[in-house]
Amino acid sequence: MKVTEIFEAKKKTGKPVLSFEIFPPKKEEALKNIDATLEKLCDLHPDFISVTFGAGGSTVDNKTVEIAKKIKNTYGVEPIVHLTCLHYGKEEISGILKQLEEAGIENVLALRGDVNPNIPVKYDFQYANELVEFIKIQGNFHISGACYPETHLEAKDAITDIHNLKRKVDAGVTHLVSQLFFDNEAFYRFYEKTRIAGISTPVEAGIMPVTNKANIERMVNLCGASLPKKFERILKKYENNKEALLDAGMAYAINQIVDLIANDVDGVHIYTMNNSKVAGRICDGIRNLI
């Protein structure tokens, strides 16, 4: 099932879409245990699960595609495969798309990807909209895209960033997943700007639960998300108490999601970091809302 069909079906129920993101573990031992994680995540009944795709990975022995196949065929949940293009050429992208088509995987999240100084950049694609246009002529895929509520770090300004997003949607993106954020008001302002710009696709709110101060600070540095004062106070008060920080982080994420749902968000995308317990606690907290 394509993601647009999922959104159409959920809209009829009056409830938002719920989805998770996972990543293929780098260590072989963790990869062997991915089934246990997938089983627990799928038992939470997400509408779909996205699987990240690392830069410079093998396009032949592809762990992302293999995990996506498990999600679809073993657990009966629709997968979305992330596809980055900065470090891949057209021939490699075509090969990956062929693998997806053969596996019956219909949904792709088209991304430029981050620069990795250890991997050479290939210049077949410079921006995500170019990858979207290429995917459109390669097969019958549904294409999702990323968006940045607080503006992409490399964008000249917020207006330019919205124009670039519109270009991506015009190229063929029909569903957007937001970068993580901790300030709902920033998301609401961004959402309004997308509508003013003529973007009518569903926009999922990306939520990353706080489980570790160092990890959150690293992600914030990578994506530019702001930290509200109340969130900073949580980090400061509980940074040396792992269990308390986890409890406070779960409460903050649940409160974010409750507010988003109350404001009729299109969907909520939880960055699980492959932690099924965290995803489970959040789903328990919003059980009757989704």
CSV table of C-alpha atoms in Angstrom, one decimal, residues 24-225:
chain,number,residue,atom,x,y,z
A,24,PRO,CA,20.0,-0.9,10.1
A,25,PRO,CA,22.5,-1.7,13.0
A,26,LYS,CA,26.1,-1.4,12.0
A,27,LYS,CA,27.3,-4.2,14.2
A,28,GLU,CA,26.6,-7.7,13.0
A,29,GLU,CA,25.4,-8.9,16.4
A,30,ALA,CA,22.9,-6.1,16.7
A,31,LEU,CA,21.7,-6.9,13.2
A,32,LYS,CA,21.0,-10.5,14.2
A,33,ASN,CA,18.7,-9.1,17.0
A,34,ILE,CA,16.8,-6.7,14.7
A,35,ASP,CA,13.9,-9.2,14.5
A,36,ALA,CA,13.2,-8.9,18.2
A,37,THR,CA,13.1,-5.1,17.8
A,38,LEU,CA,10.9,-5.2,14.7
A,39,GLU,CA,8.4,-7.7,16.4
A,40,LYS,CA,7.9,-5.3,19.3
A,41,LEU,CA,7.6,-2.2,17.2
A,42,CYS,CA,5.1,-3.9,14.8
A,43,ASP,CA,3.1,-5.1,17.8
A,44,LEU,CA,2.4,-1.3,18.4
A,45,HIS,CA,0.6,-1.2,15.1
A,46,PRO,CA,2.3,1.7,13.3
A,47,ASP,CA,0.9,2.7,10.0
A,48,PHE,CA,4.3,2.4,8.5
A,49,ILE,CA,8.0,2.1,9.4
A,50,SER,CA,10.8,4.0,7.6
A,51,VAL,CA,14.3,2.5,7.3
A,52,THR,CA,17.3,4.8,7.0
A,53,PHE,CA,19.9,4.4,4.3
A,54,GLY,CA,23.6,5.3,5.1
A,55,ALA,CA,25.9,7.0,2.7
A,56,GLY,CA,28.3,4.8,0.8
A,57,GLY,CA,26.7,1.5,1.8
A,58,SER,CA,26.7,-1.5,-0.5
A,59,THR,CA,24.0,-1.4,-3.1
A,60,VAL,CA,24.3,-5.2,-3.6
A,61,ASP,CA,24.3,-6.5,0.0
A,62,ASN,CA,21.8,-3.9,1.2
A,63,LYS,CA,20.7,-4.2,4.8
A,64,THR,CA,18.1,-1.4,4.4
A,65,VAL,CA,16.3,-3.3,1.7
A,66,GLU,CA,16.5,-6.6,3.6
A,67,ILE,CA,15.0,-5.0,6.7
A,68,ALA,CA,12.3,-3.3,4.7
A,69,LYS,CA,11.4,-6.7,3.2
A,70,LYS,CA,11.1,-8.2,6.7
A,71,ILE,CA,8.9,-5.4,7.8
A,72,LYS,CA,6.5,-6.0,4.9
A,73,ASN,CA,6.6,-9.7,4.5
A,74,THR,CA,7.1,-11.0,8.0
A,75,TYR,CA,5.3,-8.4,10.1
A,76,GLY,CA,2.7,-7.1,7.6
A,77,VAL,CA,3.6,-3.4,8.1
A,78,GLU,CA,4.3,-1.1,5.2
A,79,PRO,CA,7.9,0.0,4.9
A,80,ILE,CA,9.4,3.2,3.5
A,81,VAL,CA,13.0,3.0,2.4
A,82,HIS,CA,15.2,6.1,2.8
A,83,LEU,CA,17.2,6.8,-0.4
A,84,THR,CA,20.0,9.3,-0.3
A,85,CYS,CA,21.7,10.5,-3.5
A,86,LEU,CA,24.7,12.7,-2.6
A,87,HIS,CA,27.1,9.7,-2.6
A,88,TYR,CA,25.4,7.6,-5.3
A,89,GLY,CA,25.2,7.8,-9.1
A,90,LYS,CA,22.2,7.2,-11.3
A,91,GLU,CA,23.2,3.7,-12.1
A,92,GLU,CA,23.5,2.8,-8.4
A,93,ILE,CA,20.1,4.5,-7.6
A,94,SER,CA,18.5,2.6,-10.5
A,95,GLY,CA,19.9,-0.7,-9.1
A,96,ILE,CA,18.4,0.0,-5.6
A,97,LEU,CA,15.0,1.0,-7.1
A,98,LYS,CA,15.0,-2.3,-9.0
A,99,GLN,CA,15.6,-4.2,-5.8
A,100,LEU,CA,12.7,-2.4,-4.2
A,101,GLU,CA,10.4,-3.0,-7.2
A,102,GLU,CA,11.3,-6.8,-7.2
A,103,ALA,CA,10.6,-6.9,-3.4
A,104,GLY,CA,7.2,-5.2,-3.8
A,105,ILE,CA,8.2,-2.1,-1.8
A,106,GLU,CA,6.3,0.9,-3.2
A,107,ASN,CA,7.4,3.7,-0.8
A,108,VAL,CA,10.6,5.7,-0.9
A,109,LEU,CA,11.8,8.7,1.2
A,110,ALA,CA,14.0,10.7,-1.2
A,111,LEU,CA,16.8,12.6,0.5
A,112,ARG,CA,19.9,14.4,-0.6
A,113,GLY,CA,21.7,13.1,2.4
A,114,ASP,CA,24.4,14.6,4.6
A,115,VAL,CA,28.0,15.2,3.4
A,116,ASN,CA,30.3,12.5,4.7
A,117,PRO,CA,34.0,13.7,4.5
A,118,ASN,CA,35.2,10.1,4.3
A,119,ILE,CA,33.1,9.2,1.2
A,120,PRO,CA,33.4,11.0,-2.2
A,121,VAL,CA,30.5,13.0,-3.4
A,122,LYS,CA,29.0,11.9,-6.8
A,123,TYR,CA,27.5,14.7,-8.9
A,124,ASP,CA,24.7,13.0,-10.7
A,125,PHE,CA,22.3,14.6,-8.1
A,126,GLN,CA,22.9,17.8,-6.2
A,127,TYR,CA,19.5,18.2,-4.6
A,128,ALA,CA,16.7,16.0,-3.4
A,129,ASN,CA,14.3,17.3,-6.1
A,130,GLU,CA,16.6,16.0,-8.8
A,131,LEU,CA,16.4,12.5,-7.1
A,132,VAL,CA,12.6,12.8,-7.0
A,133,GLU,CA,12.4,13.6,-10.7
A,134,PHE,CA,14.7,10.6,-11.4
A,135,ILE,CA,12.6,8.2,-9.3
A,136,LYS,CA,9.4,9.3,-11.0
A,137,ILE,CA,10.7,7.9,-14.3
A,138,GLN,CA,12.1,4.7,-12.9
A,139,GLY,CA,9.0,3.1,-11.6
A,140,ASN,CA,5.6,3.4,-9.9
A,141,PHE,CA,6.9,4.5,-6.5
A,142,HIS,CA,5.2,6.8,-3.9
A,143,ILE,CA,7.8,9.4,-3.0
A,144,SER,CA,8.1,11.1,0.4
A,145,GLY,CA,10.4,13.9,1.3
A,146,ALA,CA,11.9,15.6,4.3
A,147,CYS,CA,11.2,19.1,5.7
A,148,TYR,CA,12.7,21.3,8.3
A,149,PRO,CA,10.3,23.2,10.6
A,150,GLU,CA,13.2,25.5,11.8
A,151,THR,CA,14.9,25.8,8.4
A,152,HIS,CA,17.6,23.6,6.9
A,153,LEU,CA,21.0,24.6,8.2
A,154,GLU,CA,22.3,25.1,4.7
A,155,ALA,CA,19.4,27.2,3.5
A,156,LYS,CA,20.0,31.0,2.9
A,157,ASP,CA,16.8,31.8,4.9
A,158,ALA,CA,13.4,30.4,5.8
A,159,ILE,CA,11.7,31.8,2.7
A,160,THR,CA,14.4,30.2,0.4
A,161,ASP,CA,13.9,26.9,2.3
A,162,ILE,CA,10.1,26.9,1.7
A,163,HIS,CA,10.7,27.7,-2.0
A,164,ASN,CA,13.1,24.7,-2.2
A,165,LEU,CA,10.5,22.5,-0.4
A,166,LYS,CA,7.9,23.6,-3.0
A,167,ARG,CA,10.3,22.7,-5.8
A,168,LYS,CA,10.6,19.2,-4.2
A,169,VAL,CA,6.8,18.8,-3.9
A,170,ASP,CA,6.3,20.0,-7.5
A,171,ALA,CA,8.8,17.3,-8.6
A,172,GLY,CA,6.6,14.6,-7.2
A,173,VAL,CA,6.8,14.4,-3.4
A,174,THR,CA,3.3,13.7,-1.9
A,175,HIS,CA,4.1,13.3,1.8
A,176,LEU,CA,6.5,15.1,4.0
A,177,VAL,CA,8.3,14.0,7.2
A,178,SER,CA,9.7,16.7,9.4
A,179,GLN,CA,13.0,16.9,11.1
A,180,LEU,CA,12.9,16.5,14.9
A,181,PHE,CA,11.8,19.5,16.9
A,182,PHE,CA,11.0,20.2,20.5
A,183,ASP,CA,9.0,23.4,20.1
A,184,ASN,CA,5.5,22.7,18.7
A,185,GLU,CA,4.9,26.4,18.0
A,186,ALA,CA,7.8,26.3,15.5
A,187,PHE,CA,6.1,23.4,13.8
A,188,TYR,CA,2.7,25.2,13.6
A,189,ARG,CA,4.3,28.3,12.1
A,190,PHE,CA,6.1,26.2,9.5
A,191,TYR,CA,3.0,24.2,8.6
A,192,GLU,CA,1.1,27.5,8.0
A,193,LYS,CA,3.9,28.6,5.7
A,194,THR,CA,3.7,25.4,3.7
A,195,ARG,CA,0.0,26.1,3.1
A,196,ILE,CA,0.6,29.7,2.1
A,197,ALA,CA,3.2,28.4,-0.3
A,198,GLY,CA,0.7,26.1,-2.0
A,199,ILE,CA,2.0,22.9,-0.5
A,200,SER,CA,-1.0,20.7,0.3
A,201,THR,CA,0.7,17.4,1.1
A,202,PRO,CA,0.4,15.8,4.5
A,203,VAL,CA,3.2,16.8,6.9
A,204,GLU,CA,4.2,14.4,9.6
A,205,ALA,CA,5.7,15.8,12.8
A,206,GLY,CA,9.0,14.2,13.7
A,207,ILE,CA,9.4,13.5,17.4
A,208,MET,CA,12.6,12.2,19.1
A,209,PRO,CA,12.1,11.1,22.7
A,210,VAL,CA,14.9,12.2,25.0
A,211,THR,CA,16.8,9.3,26.5
A,212,ASN,CA,20.3,10.7,26.6
A,213,LYS,CA,21.5,14.3,26.9
A,214,ALA,CA,24.6,13.8,24.7
A,215,ASN,CA,22.6,12.2,21.9
A,216,ILE,CA,20.1,15.0,21.9
A,217,GLU,CA,22.8,17.7,21.9
A,218,ARG,CA,24.5,15.9,19.0
A,219,MET,CA,21.3,15.7,17.0
A,220,VAL,CA,20.4,19.3,17.7
A,221,ASN,CA,23.9,20.4,16.4
A,222,LEU,CA,23.3,18.3,13.2
A,223,CYS,CA,19.8,19.6,12.4
A,224,GLY,CA,19.5,23.0,14.1
A,225,ALA,CA,16.5,22.3,16.3
